[in-house]
PDB file of C-alpha atoms in Angstrom:
ATOM      1  CA  UNK A   1      31.481-203.842  75.704  1.00  0.00           C
ATOM      2  CA  UNK A   2      32.816-204.705  72.266  1.00  0.00           C
ATOM      3  CA  UNK A   3      30.768-207.196  70.687  1.00  0.00           C
ATOM      4  CA  UNK A   4      31.358-210.832  71.621  1.00  0.00           C
ATOM      5  CA  UNK A   5      32.861-212.241  68.224  1.00  0.00           C
ATOM      6  CA  UNK A   6      35.421-209.356  68.386  1.00  0.00           C
ATOM      7  CA  UNK A   7      36.318-210.028  72.133  1.00  0.00           C
ATOM      8  CA  UNK A   8      36.726-213.797  71.126  1.00  0.00           C
ATOM      9  CA  UNK A   9      38.975-212.946  68.474  1.00  0.00           C
ATOM     10  CA  UNK A  10      41.074-210.533  70.572  1.00  0.00           C
ATOM     11  CA  UNK A  11      41.425-212.949  73.439  1.00  0.00           C
ATOM     12  CA  UNK A  12      42.551-215.656  71.057  1.00  0.00           C
ATOM     13  CA  UNK A  13      44.944-213.454  69.409  1.00  0.00           C
ATOM     14  CA  UNK A  14      46.201-212.389  72.661  1.00  0.00           C
ATOM     15  CA  UNK A  15      46.684-216.098  74.041  1.00  0.00           C
ATOM     16  CA  UNK A  16      48.068-217.542  70.902  1.00  0.00           C
ATOM     17  CA  UNK A  17      50.870-214.922  70.814  1.00  0.00           C
ATOM     18  CA  UNK A  18      51.801-215.843  74.545  1.00  0.00           C
ATOM     19  CA  UNK A  19      51.072-219.506  74.432  1.00  0.00           C
ATOM     20  CA  UNK A  20      51.087-220.816  70.879  1.00  0.00           C
ATOM     21  CA  UNK A  21      48.195-222.468  68.836  1.00  0.00           C
ATOM     22  CA  UNK A  22      48.206-225.759  70.539  1.00  0.00           C
ATOM     23  CA  UNK A  23      48.479-224.435  74.274  1.00  0.00           C
ATOM     24  CA  UNK A  24      45.481-222.277  73.859  1.00  0.00           C
ATOM     25  CA  UNK A  25      42.509-224.006  74.725  1.00  0.00           C
ATOM     26  CA  UNK A  26      38.799-222.896  74.184  1.00  0.00           C
ATOM     27  CA  UNK A  27      37.945-222.766  77.835  1.00  0.00           C
ATOM     28  CA  UNK A  28      40.885-220.371  78.015  1.00  0.00           C
ATOM     29  CA  UNK A  29      39.858-218.462  75.226  1.00  0.00           C
ATOM     30  CA  UNK A  30      36.107-218.147  76.742  1.00  0.00           C
ATOM     31  CA  UNK A  31      37.376-217.164  80.028  1.00  0.00           C
ATOM     32  CA  UNK A  32      39.753-214.525  78.755  1.00  0.00           C
ATOM     33  CA  UNK A  33      37.010-213.136  76.356  1.00  0.00           C
ATOM     34  CA  UNK A  34      34.573-213.060  79.068  1.00  0.00           C
ATOM     35  CA  UNK A  35      31.903-215.259  77.172  1.00  0.00           C
ATOM     36  CA  UNK A  36      30.787-218.774  77.635  1.00  0.00           C
ATOM     37  CA  UNK A  37      32.264-221.530  75.642  1.00  0.00           C
ATOM     38  CA  UNK A  38      28.940-222.015  74.178  1.00  0.00           C
ATOM     39  CA  UNK A  39      28.874-218.427  72.910  1.00  0.00           C
ATOM     40  CA  UNK A  40      32.297-219.113  71.132  1.00  0.00           C
ATOM     41  CA  UNK A  41      30.583-222.125  69.407  1.00  0.00           C
ATOM     42  CA  UNK A  42      27.847-219.968  68.308  1.00  0.00           C
ATOM     43  CA  UNK A  43      30.236-217.950  66.224  1.00  0.00           C
ATOM     44  CA  UNK A  44      32.829-220.773  65.487  1.00  0.00           C
ATOM     45  CA  UNK A  45      32.463-224.551  64.842  1.00  0.00           C
ATOM     46  CA  UNK A  46      35.739-225.316  66.431  1.00  0.00           C
ATOM     47  CA  UNK A  47      38.913-223.980  67.298  1.00  0.00           C
ATOM     48  CA  UNK A  48      40.443-224.370  63.983  1.00  0.00           C
ATOM     49  CA  UNK A  49      37.625-222.129  62.581  1.00  0.00           C
ATOM     50  CA  UNK A  50      38.196-219.618  65.160  1.00  0.00           C
ATOM     51  CA  UNK A  51      42.131-219.535  64.138  1.00  0.00           C
ATOM     52  CA  UNK A  52      41.308-219.508  60.579  1.00  0.00           C
ATOM     53  CA  UNK A  53      38.635-216.489  60.756  1.00  0.00           C
ATOM     54  CA  UNK A  54      41.326-214.573  62.918  1.00  0.00           C
ATOM     55  CA  UNK A  55      44.000-215.273  60.206  1.00  0.00           C
ATOM     56  CA  UNK A  56      41.550-214.188  57.571  1.00  0.00           C
ATOM     57  CA  UNK A  57      40.664-210.809  59.429  1.00  0.00           C
ATOM     58  CA  UNK A  58      44.203-209.927  60.263  1.00  0.00           C
ATOM     59  CA  UNK A  59      45.433-210.703  56.766  1.00  0.00           C
ATOM     60  CA  UNK A  60      42.553-208.554  55.152  1.00  0.00           C
ATOM     61  CA  UNK A  61      43.625-205.736  57.395  1.00  0.00           C
ATOM     62  CA  UNK A  62      47.232-206.047  56.439  1.00  0.00           C
ATOM     63  CA  UNK A  63      46.631-205.965  53.028  1.00  0.00           C
ATOM     64  CA  UNK A  64      44.351-203.091  53.000  1.00  0.00           C
ATOM     65  CA  UNK A  65      46.665-201.003  55.065  1.00  0.00           C
ATOM     66  CA  UNK A  66      49.481-202.048  52.664  1.00  0.00           C
ATOM     67  CA  UNK A  67      47.610-200.803  49.868  1.00  0.00           C
ATOM     68  CA  UNK A  68      46.098-197.887  51.801  1.00  0.00           C
ATOM     69  CA  UNK A  69      46.098-194.734  49.125  1.00  0.00           C
ATOM     70  CA  UNK A  70      47.387-197.072  46.054  1.00  0.00           C
ATOM     71  CA  UNK A  71      46.504-195.581  42.823  1.00  0.00           C
ATOM     72  CA  UNK A  72      47.118-196.644  39.184  1.00  0.00           C
ATOM     73  CA  UNK A  73      47.577-192.933  38.549  1.00  0.00           C
ATOM     74  CA  UNK A  74      50.699-192.737  40.245  1.00  0.00           C
ATOM     75  CA  UNK A  75      54.170-193.419  38.825  1.00  0.00           C
ATOM     76  CA  UNK A  76      55.628-197.014  39.259  1.00  0.00           C
ATOM     77  CA  UNK A  77      58.074-196.106  41.672  1.00  0.00           C
ATOM     78  CA  UNK A  78      55.978-193.847  43.866  1.00  0.00           C
ATOM     79  CA  UNK A  79      53.416-197.123  44.120  1.00  0.00           C
ATOM     80  CA  UNK A  80      56.253-199.265  45.018  1.00  0.00           C
ATOM     81  CA  UNK A  81      57.474-197.027  47.713  1.00  0.00           C
ATOM     82  CA  UNK A  82      54.099-196.250  48.970  1.00  0.00           C
ATOM     83  CA  UNK A  83      53.048-199.988  49.473  1.00  0.00           C
ATOM     84  CA  UNK A  84      56.403-200.787  50.895  1.00  0.00           C
ATOM     85  CA  UNK A  85      56.413-198.103  53.675  1.00  0.00           C
ATOM     86  CA  UNK A  86      52.782-198.945  54.242  1.00  0.00           C
ATOM     87  CA  UNK A  87      53.843-202.613  54.961  1.00  0.00           C
ATOM     88  CA  UNK A  88      56.543-201.361  57.342  1.00  0.00           C
ATOM     89  CA  UNK A  89      54.488-199.065  59.127  1.00  0.00           C
ATOM     90  CA  UNK A  90      51.794-201.499  59.724  1.00  0.00           C
ATOM     91  CA  UNK A  91      53.994-204.216  60.937  1.00  0.00           C
ATOM     92  CA  UNK A  92      55.933-201.945  63.361  1.00  0.00           C
ATOM     93  CA  UNK A  93      52.444-200.754  64.974  1.00  0.00           C
ATOM     94  CA  UNK A  94      51.159-204.375  65.023  1.00  0.00           C
ATOM     95  CA  UNK A  95      53.655-206.740  66.195  1.00  0.00           C
ATOM     96  CA  UNK A  96      51.080-209.141  67.641  1.00  0.00           C
ATOM     97  CA  UNK A  97      49.325-209.497  64.377  1.00  0.00           C
ATOM     98  CA  UNK A  98      52.476-209.606  62.207  1.00  0.00           C
ATOM     99  CA  UNK A  99      53.953-212.514  64.537  1.00  0.00           C
ATOM    100  CA  UNK A 100      50.737-214.376  64.424  1.00  0.00           C
ATOM    101  CA  UNK A 101      50.652-214.153  60.514  1.00  0.00           C
ATOM    102  CA  UNK A 102      53.714-215.383  60.572  1.00  0.00           C
ATOM    103  CA  UNK A 103      53.397-218.101  62.820  1.00  0.00           C
ATOM    104  CA  UNK A 104      50.125-219.153  60.921  1.00  0.00           C
ATOM    105  CA  UNK A 105      51.656-218.978  57.787  1.00  0.00           C
ATOM    106  CA  UNK A 106      54.563-221.127  58.771  1.00  0.00           C
ATOM    107  CA  UNK A 107      51.905-223.803  60.105  1.00  0.00           C
ATOM    108  CA  UNK A 108      50.129-226.823  58.774  1.00  0.00           C
ATOM    109  CA  UNK A 109      46.926-224.630  59.533  1.00  0.00           C
ATOM    110  CA  UNK A 110      47.439-222.464  56.481  1.00  0.00           C
ATOM    111  CA  UNK A 111      46.341-225.426  54.379  1.00  0.00           C
ATOM    112  CA  UNK A 112      42.975-224.971  55.714  1.00  0.00           C
ATOM    113  CA  UNK A 113      42.243-221.566  54.777  1.00  0.00           C
ATOM    114  CA  UNK A 114      39.924-221.362  52.188  1.00  0.00           C
ATOM    115  CA  UNK A 115      39.879-217.395  51.581  1.00  0.00           C
ATOM    116  CA  UNK A 116      40.903-216.208  48.294  1.00  0.00           C
ATOM    117  CA  UNK A 117      42.942-212.763  48.534  1.00  0.00           C
ATOM    118  CA  UNK A 118      43.482-212.554  44.990  1.00  0.00           C
ATOM    119  CA  UNK A 119      41.169-209.549  44.396  1.00  0.00           C
ATOM    120  CA  UNK A 120      42.810-207.739  47.332  1.00  0.00           C
ATOM    121  CA  UNK A 121      46.302-208.336  46.191  1.00  0.00           C
ATOM    122  CA  UNK A 122      45.641-207.600  42.403  1.00  0.00           C
ATOM    123  CA  UNK A 123      47.282-204.248  42.857  1.00  0.00           C
ATOM    124  CA  UNK A 124      50.630-205.994  43.913  1.00  0.00           C
ATOM    125  CA  UNK A 125      50.711-208.111  40.618  1.00  0.00           C
ATOM    126  CA  UNK A 126      49.370-205.186  38.325  1.00  0.00           C
ATOM    127  CA  UNK A 127      52.470-203.066  39.549  1.00  0.00           C
ATOM    128  CA  UNK A 128      54.547-205.783  38.970  1.00  0.00           C
ATOM    129  CA  UNK A 129      53.140-206.677  35.706  1.00  0.00           C
ATOM    130  CA  UNK A 130      53.061-203.112  34.643  1.00  0.00           C
ATOM    131  CA  UNK A 131      56.827-202.881  35.380  1.00  0.00           C
ATOM    132  CA  UNK A 132      57.424-205.994  33.357  1.00  0.00           C
ATOM    133  CA  UNK A 133      55.549-204.564  30.536  1.00  0.00           C
ATOM    134  CA  UNK A 134      57.169-201.195  30.606  1.00  0.00           C
ATOM    135  CA  UNK A 135      60.764-202.845  30.661  1.00  0.00           C
ATOM    136  CA  UNK A 136      61.372-201.048  34.214  1.00  0.00           C
ATOM    137  CA  UNK A 137      61.806-204.372  36.051  1.00  0.00           C
ATOM    138  CA  UNK A 138      64.094-207.483  35.465  1.00  0.00           C
ATOM    139  CA  UNK A 139      62.379-210.425  33.738  1.00  0.00           C
ATOM    140  CA  UNK A 140      61.158-212.464  36.356  1.00  0.00           C
ATOM    141  CA  UNK A 141      57.459-213.515  37.053  1.00  0.00           C
ATOM    142  CA  UNK A 142      55.499-211.002  39.159  1.00  0.00           C
ATOM    143  CA  UNK A 143      55.370-213.472  42.236  1.00  0.00           C
ATOM    144  CA  UNK A 144      59.115-213.574  42.527  1.00  0.00           C
ATOM    145  CA  UNK A 145      59.353-209.797  42.123  1.00  0.00           C
ATOM    146  CA  UNK A 146      56.931-209.505  44.648  1.00  0.00           C
ATOM    147  CA  UNK A 147      59.139-211.914  46.967  1.00  0.00           C
ATOM    148  CA  UNK A 148      62.347-209.908  46.141  1.00  0.00           C
ATOM    149  CA  UNK A 149      60.365-206.825  47.285  1.00  0.00           C
ATOM    150  CA  UNK A 150      58.807-207.952  50.519  1.00  0.00           C
ATOM    151  CA  UNK A 151      60.355-210.730  51.889  1.00  0.00           C
ATOM    152  CA  UNK A 152      63.405-208.713  52.895  1.00  0.00           C
ATOM    153  CA  UNK A 153      60.853-206.385  54.526  1.00  0.00           C
ATOM    154  CA  UNK A 154      59.261-209.293  56.515  1.00  0.00           C
ATOM    155  CA  UNK A 155      62.679-210.650  57.604  1.00  0.00           C
ATOM    156  CA  UNK A 156      63.847-207.600  58.800  1.00  0.00           C
ATOM    157  CA  UNK A 157      60.824-206.780  60.796  1.00  0.00           C
ATOM    158  CA  UNK A 158      61.051-210.154  62.629  1.00  0.00           C
ATOM    159  CA  UNK A 159      64.541-209.109  63.458  1.00  0.00           C
ATOM    160  CA  UNK A 160      63.214-205.699  64.605  1.00  0.00           C
ATOM    161  CA  UNK A 161      60.999-207.317  66.897  1.00  0.00           C
ATOM    162  CA  UNK A 162      63.658-209.762  68.227  1.00  0.00           C
ATOM    163  CA  UNK A 163      66.060-206.812  69.068  1.00  0.00           C
ATOM    164  CA  UNK A 164      68.687-207.445  66.616  1.00  0.00           C
ATOM    165  CA  UNK A 165      68.147-204.646  63.944  1.00  0.00           C
ATOM    166  CA  UNK A 166      66.210-201.098  64.600  1.00  0.00           C
ATOM    167  CA  UNK A 167      63.914-200.346  61.703  1.00  0.00           C
ATOM    168  CA  UNK A 168      64.223-196.438  61.905  1.00  0.00           C
ATOM    169  CA  UNK A 169      63.355-194.059  59.262  1.00  0.00           C
ATOM    170  CA  UNK A 170      66.890-194.268  57.694  1.00  0.00           C
ATOM    171  CA  UNK A 171      67.298-197.882  57.783  1.00  0.00           C
ATOM    172  CA  UNK A 172      63.689-198.533  56.404  1.00  0.00           C
ATOM    173  CA  UNK A 173      64.451-196.012  53.299  1.00  0.00           C
ATOM    174  CA  UNK A 174      67.833-197.582  52.855  1.00  0.00           C
ATOM    175  CA  UNK A 175      66.300-201.279  52.537  1.00  0.00           C
ATOM    176  CA  UNK A 176      63.335-199.739  50.263  1.00  0.00           C
ATOM    177  CA  UNK A 177      65.857-198.368  47.976  1.00  0.00           C
ATOM    178  CA  UNK A 178      67.820-201.837  47.971  1.00  0.00           C
ATOM    179  CA  UNK A 179      64.449-203.495  47.200  1.00  0.00           C
ATOM    180  CA  UNK A 180      63.616-201.265  44.540  1.00  0.00           C
ATOM    181  CA  UNK A 181      67.353-201.628  42.868  1.00  0.00           C
ATOM    182  CA  UNK A 182      67.019-205.362  43.152  1.00  0.00           C
ATOM    183  CA  UNK A 183      64.028-205.586  40.757  1.00  0.00           C
ATOM    184  CA  UNK A 184      64.891-202.726  38.433  1.00  0.00           C
ATOM    185  CA  UNK A 185      66.806-202.762  35.213  1.00  0.00           C
TER     186      UNK A 185
END
């Protein structure tokens, strides 16, 4: 059997994806994970902490997957396409996690997360900062360049999950090209 903490987190993710945050009581999480409510409170002080920890773990997994094989030694364009395609691959392979991240990040719960992801996301901002320094990118703040690059991907992934778009290889490449073109000079 998986460790109890992992079972609790997995049950929480499944239940929230089916029922939402407010319709997922701790008692149901306990039942679904196969542990007692007391065990849940051994690992997490309350439901909010449990959901925040789930968010942190999934967010870090997503960031690490997106930055897999990232190397400052690669040309700027290759780093951009690598991270962009990694993001798409992770998203398509992990729909429940991606939808949870979206749901969490668009809820009041996000205000309570104290995790600082700046060290993990530093390569993104180095990429955009370097592009600005080299004059390869349009003159906008790195955060805006990041949004112009990845927000379209995130929106299309949601449309894919809803059945409005099929993010096949051809469309993925075309959108990556459009995002690159949107930020380069």
